[in-house]
Amino acid sequence: MEFIYKYCNPNIRDLERPLHGGNIFEKYSKNLNEWKDLIDFSTNINPLGPSKEALNAIQNNLWQISYYPETTSRLLREEISNFFNKQISPESVIVCSGLTELINLTAEVLIQPNNEVLIPVPTYGEYSWAVKKYGGNPRFHFLKAEENFHMDKLIDSIHPNIRAIYLCNPNNPTAYLENPKLLSEIIEFAYKNRTFVFVDEAFIDFCDSNSSLVNKINNHPNLIVFRSFTKFFALTGLRIGYGLANKEIIKLLMKGKLSWNVNCLAQIGAINSLKDQNYIQNTLKIINKEREFLLNSLKNIKNIKVFPSATSYILFQLNSEIDSGIFEEKLMQKRIMIRNCSSFEGLDNSFFRIGIKMRTDNTKLIKNIRTILDEEY
């Protein structure tokens, strides 16, 4: 059997998958019934669930399952253009099966073997995974907790050998929303070095719309913006996201994209999600209110440092004297699951991320965190 490893792509052979939140099915697959009452704060999905308009549209179009989906997602690309008031043409949009596919597609098409790729960390682990998969070399720029993981010094790490940069805004898991002016400066400096910049805006729908770089794609030919239907629109299991860039980049990505990569129900759900303005406004209202509640509540608990958040999740750090493993396990005994961030490059097991949920669940989380820390410390 040695020949299997001998002839395997070496980039794949030594690759290890990044860890993610929401792994309840993997962790407790043998006794899931015992965990039906678990409140999962380890993910950061819209607590309202999908738009009812989207769900109704999916239900009414189940007949499409026996047909091939539209391979370029033409109708959805047109709706995305409408969503941005036609400032973005459909030809500047590519639709993929979740952002994971898009992250891999950009690495496959635009990064060549041994290219150096700059990634500020801590951040989403799929970027470095995709870079390694296609033979690139990740180069980490470490952001500092004492500076709230601000990217103001990132530009110092950009040099002509850097072929691409993966940025996440707001960043995951730090929840920090970077100034769009600073990002534009980074993109312009990168362009002088002929460097691509991929900006992941998977969580920016929860933020002020002026923070997005979508309207910059026509001015920055090296910029690709990633957007998602996973987080804000809660179409998580349907796997759908999209990228925005100048038309020439989109043409290249279309050449590398798999045929029929996005199923018909995902496309229908996405189209109708974008149309549901009541759902969008209600989500923003609830998230803003609950984020303020959680931030203020956490700040009033001793032995916790809370980091600023502009989106649907919050990062906090436990006092170094606290055993984070015991803390996490005690929450699990209360049927509360949070995200241990030790798997993120640049963070240790004293950092935790929590998704924002509805008030009843958020209140239960705060009550139990306070009780556990008071009892133990």
XYZ file of C-alpha atoms in Angstrom:
377
model
C 0.000 0.000 0.000
C 3.029 2.332 0.115
C 2.441 3.397 -3.501
C -0.762 5.180 -2.434
C 1.239 7.688 -0.401
C 4.139 7.721 -2.842
C 2.010 8.914 -5.753
C -0.416 11.034 -3.757
C -0.239 14.797 -4.218
C 2.236 15.786 -1.453
C 0.266 18.959 -0.730
C -2.727 16.789 0.216
C -0.823 14.004 1.966
C 0.364 16.152 4.856
C -2.685 18.417 5.064
C -4.720 18.628 8.281
C -8.219 20.074 8.258
C -8.852 23.194 10.370
C -11.246 22.895 13.308
C -14.609 24.694 13.376
C -17.416 25.413 15.812
C -20.780 23.670 15.703
C -19.267 20.181 15.762
C -22.001 18.699 17.950
C -22.751 15.973 15.375
C -19.124 14.851 15.296
C -18.573 15.119 19.032
C -21.734 13.377 20.246
C -22.912 11.353 17.244
C -23.411 8.203 19.338
C -25.773 9.795 21.860
C -27.230 12.851 20.146
C -30.610 12.365 21.806
C -29.013 13.208 25.155
C -27.965 16.602 23.767
C -31.247 17.760 22.212
C -31.464 20.583 24.738
C -27.928 21.839 24.040
C -27.615 25.583 23.326
C -24.832 25.911 20.765
C -23.012 29.239 21.145
C -19.988 27.859 19.255
C -21.474 28.905 15.914
C -22.436 32.418 14.853
C -25.526 31.936 12.686
C -28.520 34.293 12.654
C -30.606 33.167 15.682
C -33.817 33.866 13.724
C -33.005 31.061 11.288
C -33.701 31.456 7.553
C -36.167 33.925 6.077
C -39.710 32.497 5.945
C -39.997 33.921 2.433
C -36.933 31.912 1.440
C -38.236 28.737 3.066
C -41.615 29.091 1.317
C -39.901 29.603 -2.035
C -37.772 26.502 -1.488
C -40.862 24.476 -0.560
C -42.693 25.652 -3.698
C -39.795 24.718 -5.974
C -38.947 21.212 -4.817
C -39.967 20.028 -8.286
C -36.678 21.454 -9.592
C -34.671 18.776 -7.804
C -34.956 16.382 -10.771
C -33.324 18.956 -13.095
C -29.765 20.200 -13.383
C -29.334 23.584 -11.657
C -28.444 26.658 -13.712
C -24.662 26.283 -13.767
C -23.707 29.988 -13.687
C -26.444 30.955 -11.185
C -27.541 33.679 -13.611
C -30.774 34.645 -11.832
C -29.053 34.877 -8.467
C -26.222 36.981 -9.891
C -28.830 39.373 -11.279
C -30.548 39.543 -7.874
C -27.216 40.234 -6.182
C -26.730 43.112 -8.629
C -30.179 44.421 -7.650
C -29.331 44.033 -3.959
C -26.439 46.444 -4.448
C -28.644 48.863 -6.425
C -27.033 47.709 -9.683
C -23.731 49.331 -8.739
C -22.308 45.851 -9.325
C -22.993 44.139 -12.646
C -23.912 40.423 -12.767
C -20.671 39.871 -14.713
C -18.741 40.924 -11.597
C -20.331 38.164 -9.498
C -19.485 34.483 -9.093
C -21.632 32.133 -6.986
C -20.107 29.175 -5.150
C -21.135 26.368 -2.828
C -20.375 28.311 0.332
C -17.337 30.513 0.901
C -15.198 27.440 1.462
C -15.427 26.657 -2.243
C -14.615 30.265 -3.131
C -11.613 30.352 -0.790
C -10.311 27.205 -2.491
C -11.147 28.466 -5.982
C -9.190 31.702 -5.535
C -6.208 29.724 -4.244
C -6.427 27.271 -7.151
C -6.753 29.911 -9.874
C -4.644 32.800 -8.581
C -1.951 31.235 -6.375
C 0.849 29.175 -7.897
C 3.124 26.629 -6.151
C 5.598 28.230 -3.732
C 3.857 31.624 -3.859
C 3.896 33.396 -0.510
C 0.479 34.337 0.871
C 0.076 36.783 3.746
C -2.550 35.987 6.400
C -3.063 38.145 9.515
C -3.887 35.880 12.459
C -5.869 34.904 14.424
C -8.383 34.343 11.643
C -10.428 31.730 9.794
C -8.393 28.542 9.344
C -9.636 27.693 5.854
C -7.397 30.351 4.258
C -4.092 28.726 5.182
C -5.557 25.275 4.498
C -6.458 26.259 0.919
C -3.080 27.913 0.350
C -1.232 24.761 1.449
C -3.549 22.558 -0.599
C -2.455 24.278 -3.813
C 1.235 24.463 -2.939
C 1.449 28.008 -1.607
C 3.291 29.093 1.521
C 1.254 30.883 4.220
C 3.066 33.727 5.957
C 1.408 34.805 9.209
C 1.243 38.366 10.504
C 0.371 38.132 14.197
C -2.204 40.616 15.464
C -2.016 41.668 19.115
C -4.764 41.214 21.701
C -3.672 44.380 23.529
C -4.418 46.302 20.290
C -7.810 44.569 19.854
C -6.304 42.680 16.873
C -6.194 45.877 14.778
C -4.519 45.493 11.333
C -2.829 48.914 11.204
C 0.695 47.413 10.987
C -0.170 44.794 8.355
C 1.109 46.939 5.510
C 4.660 46.544 6.880
C 4.489 42.808 6.054
C 3.628 43.317 2.366
C 6.551 42.924 -0.045
C 6.932 41.971 -3.746
C 7.167 38.240 -2.973
C 3.676 38.219 -1.445
C 1.306 36.986 -4.153
C -1.966 37.281 -2.237
C -3.440 38.398 1.084
C -6.467 36.886 2.826
C -8.287 39.372 5.081
C -11.448 38.815 7.120
C -13.611 41.835 7.979
C -15.117 41.724 10.516
C -12.486 39.241 11.521
C -13.319 35.759 12.757
C -12.913 35.048 15.690
C -11.962 38.530 16.972
C -15.209 40.264 15.795
C -13.168 43.409 15.069
C -14.462 45.547 12.193
C -11.553 47.191 10.399
C -11.709 50.732 9.060
C -12.501 50.546 5.296
C -10.076 53.430 4.699
C -7.211 51.390 6.152
C -8.215 48.370 4.073
C -8.247 50.504 0.920
C -4.729 51.695 1.758
C -3.607 48.073 2.166
C -5.223 47.099 -1.146
C -3.623 50.033 -2.994
C -0.192 49.253 -1.539
C -0.649 45.587 -2.457
C -1.549 46.548 -6.029
C 1.815 48.315 -6.413
C 3.394 44.953 -5.557
C 1.048 43.102 -7.949
C -0.571 41.344 -5.005
C -4.168 40.072 -4.903
C -6.260 40.907 -1.844
C -9.161 38.642 -0.859
C -11.494 40.279 1.686
C -13.900 37.896 3.415
C -17.069 39.786 4.399
C -19.030 36.739 5.574
C -20.224 38.630 8.673
C -20.463 42.172 7.369
C -24.230 41.947 6.751
C -24.577 42.296 10.540
C -22.673 45.613 10.409
C -23.001 49.121 9.038
C -23.280 48.752 5.232
C -20.739 51.584 4.777
C -18.044 49.240 6.096
C -18.178 46.960 3.044
C -15.646 47.145 0.216
C -18.121 45.934 -2.406
C -18.257 49.359 -4.042
C -14.448 49.351 -4.371
C -14.097 46.401 -6.747
C -14.218 48.586 -9.875
C -11.461 50.832 -8.484
C -9.193 48.072 -7.177
C -8.411 45.493 -9.919
C -6.586 43.262 -7.406
C -9.544 43.041 -4.998
C -11.958 40.125 -4.547
C -14.722 40.423 -1.936
C -16.269 37.270 -0.456
C -19.899 37.339 0.744
C -22.003 34.597 2.328
C -25.573 33.385 2.804
C -24.411 31.155 5.675
C -24.267 33.558 8.614
C -26.755 36.424 8.237
C -29.264 34.557 6.059
C -28.836 31.211 7.898
C -28.830 29.074 4.727
C -25.976 27.186 6.344
C -26.851 23.654 5.260
C -27.577 24.667 1.662
C -23.965 25.860 1.196
C -24.004 29.069 -0.843
C -21.840 32.181 -1.066
C -20.538 34.545 -3.710
C -17.569 36.628 -4.774
C -17.387 40.113 -6.252
C -14.491 41.390 -8.367
C -13.685 43.071 -11.653
C -14.957 41.193 -14.698
C -11.543 39.861 -15.758
C -10.966 38.128 -12.423
C -14.496 36.697 -12.481
C -13.880 35.288 -15.989
C -10.793 33.463 -14.695
C -12.608 32.111 -11.655
C -15.514 30.941 -13.838
C -13.044 28.872 -15.875
C -11.903 27.048 -12.739
C -15.324 26.637 -11.143
C -17.007 23.233 -11.117
C -20.096 22.824 -13.283
C -23.440 22.762 -11.394
C -21.579 23.697 -8.212
C -24.612 25.298 -6.496
C -27.825 23.319 -6.145
C -31.171 24.719 -7.314
C -32.711 25.047 -3.841
C -29.749 27.020 -2.548
C -30.080 29.458 -5.451
C -33.819 29.874 -4.850
C -33.304 30.355 -1.114
C -30.625 32.971 -1.698
C -32.689 34.954 -4.222
C -35.657 35.167 -1.885
C -33.506 35.935 1.156
C -32.144 39.042 -0.550
C -35.680 40.196 -1.350
C -36.937 39.882 2.241
C -36.256 43.372 3.630
C -38.426 42.821 6.717
C -36.281 39.847 7.689
C -33.084 41.834 7.090
C -34.188 44.804 9.207
C -35.555 42.592 11.992
C -32.280 40.665 12.156
C -30.238 43.860 12.467
C -32.524 45.175 15.203
C -32.279 41.986 17.277
C -28.535 41.433 16.806
C -27.690 45.023 17.735
C -29.822 44.820 20.879
C -28.534 41.398 21.994
C -24.905 42.231 21.214
C -25.116 45.272 23.510
C -26.730 43.119 26.219
C -24.009 40.450 26.038
C -21.107 42.911 25.853
C -22.338 44.847 28.881
C -23.107 41.670 30.829
C -19.712 40.100 30.144
C -17.887 43.307 31.090
C -19.507 43.098 34.519
C -18.158 39.618 35.212
C -14.809 39.482 36.989
C -11.942 37.435 35.520
C -13.085 38.097 31.925
C -11.656 40.463 29.309
C -14.140 41.270 26.543
C -13.066 42.421 23.087
C -15.061 44.888 20.945
C -17.611 43.348 18.563
C -19.391 44.756 15.536
C -21.060 41.557 14.388
C -22.901 38.380 15.471
C -20.305 36.981 17.901
C -18.058 38.099 20.745
C -14.524 37.117 21.737
C -13.518 37.051 25.397
C -10.505 35.923 27.382
C -10.402 34.278 30.793
C -8.014 35.352 33.528
C -4.812 33.286 33.247
C -5.430 31.723 36.678
C -8.632 30.054 35.472
C -8.559 26.494 34.142
C -10.272 26.983 30.780
C -10.862 23.250 30.340
C -12.844 23.035 33.580
C -14.729 26.222 32.657
C -15.710 24.804 29.254
C -16.682 21.426 30.693
C -18.876 22.990 33.390
C -20.742 24.948 30.720
C -21.242 21.716 28.772
C -22.730 20.139 31.906
C -25.258 22.990 31.795
C -25.938 22.100 28.136
C -24.128 25.196 26.845
C -21.463 24.865 24.155
C -19.033 27.701 23.365
C -16.084 27.888 20.976
C -12.665 27.255 22.453
C -10.359 29.341 20.228
C -7.092 27.496 20.869
C -7.224 26.053 17.333
C -6.854 29.560 15.880
C -3.265 30.502 15.037
C -2.160 33.144 17.544
C -4.649 32.312 20.321
C -4.485 29.930 23.283
C -7.173 28.103 25.245
C -7.939 31.127 27.414
C -9.851 32.679 24.482
C -13.497 31.811 23.754
C -15.978 32.932 21.101
C -19.741 33.022 21.591
C -22.406 33.537 18.949
C -25.223 35.968 19.713
C -28.604 34.343 20.285
C -32.043 35.391 21.508
C -32.449 36.981 24.968
C -33.574 33.839 26.809
C -30.502 31.887 25.688
C -28.163 34.853 26.175
C -29.441 35.352 29.724
C -28.900 31.666 30.521
C -25.328 31.889 29.184
C -24.452 34.926 31.292
C -26.048 33.452 34.416
C -24.068 30.225 34.093
C -20.755 31.916 33.280
C -21.152 34.142 36.345
C -22.118 31.197 38.572
C -19.213 29.009 37.417
C -16.609 31.744 37.875
C -18.014 32.772 41.265
C -18.038 29.180 42.515
C -14.576 28.275 41.253
C -12.703 31.554 41.629
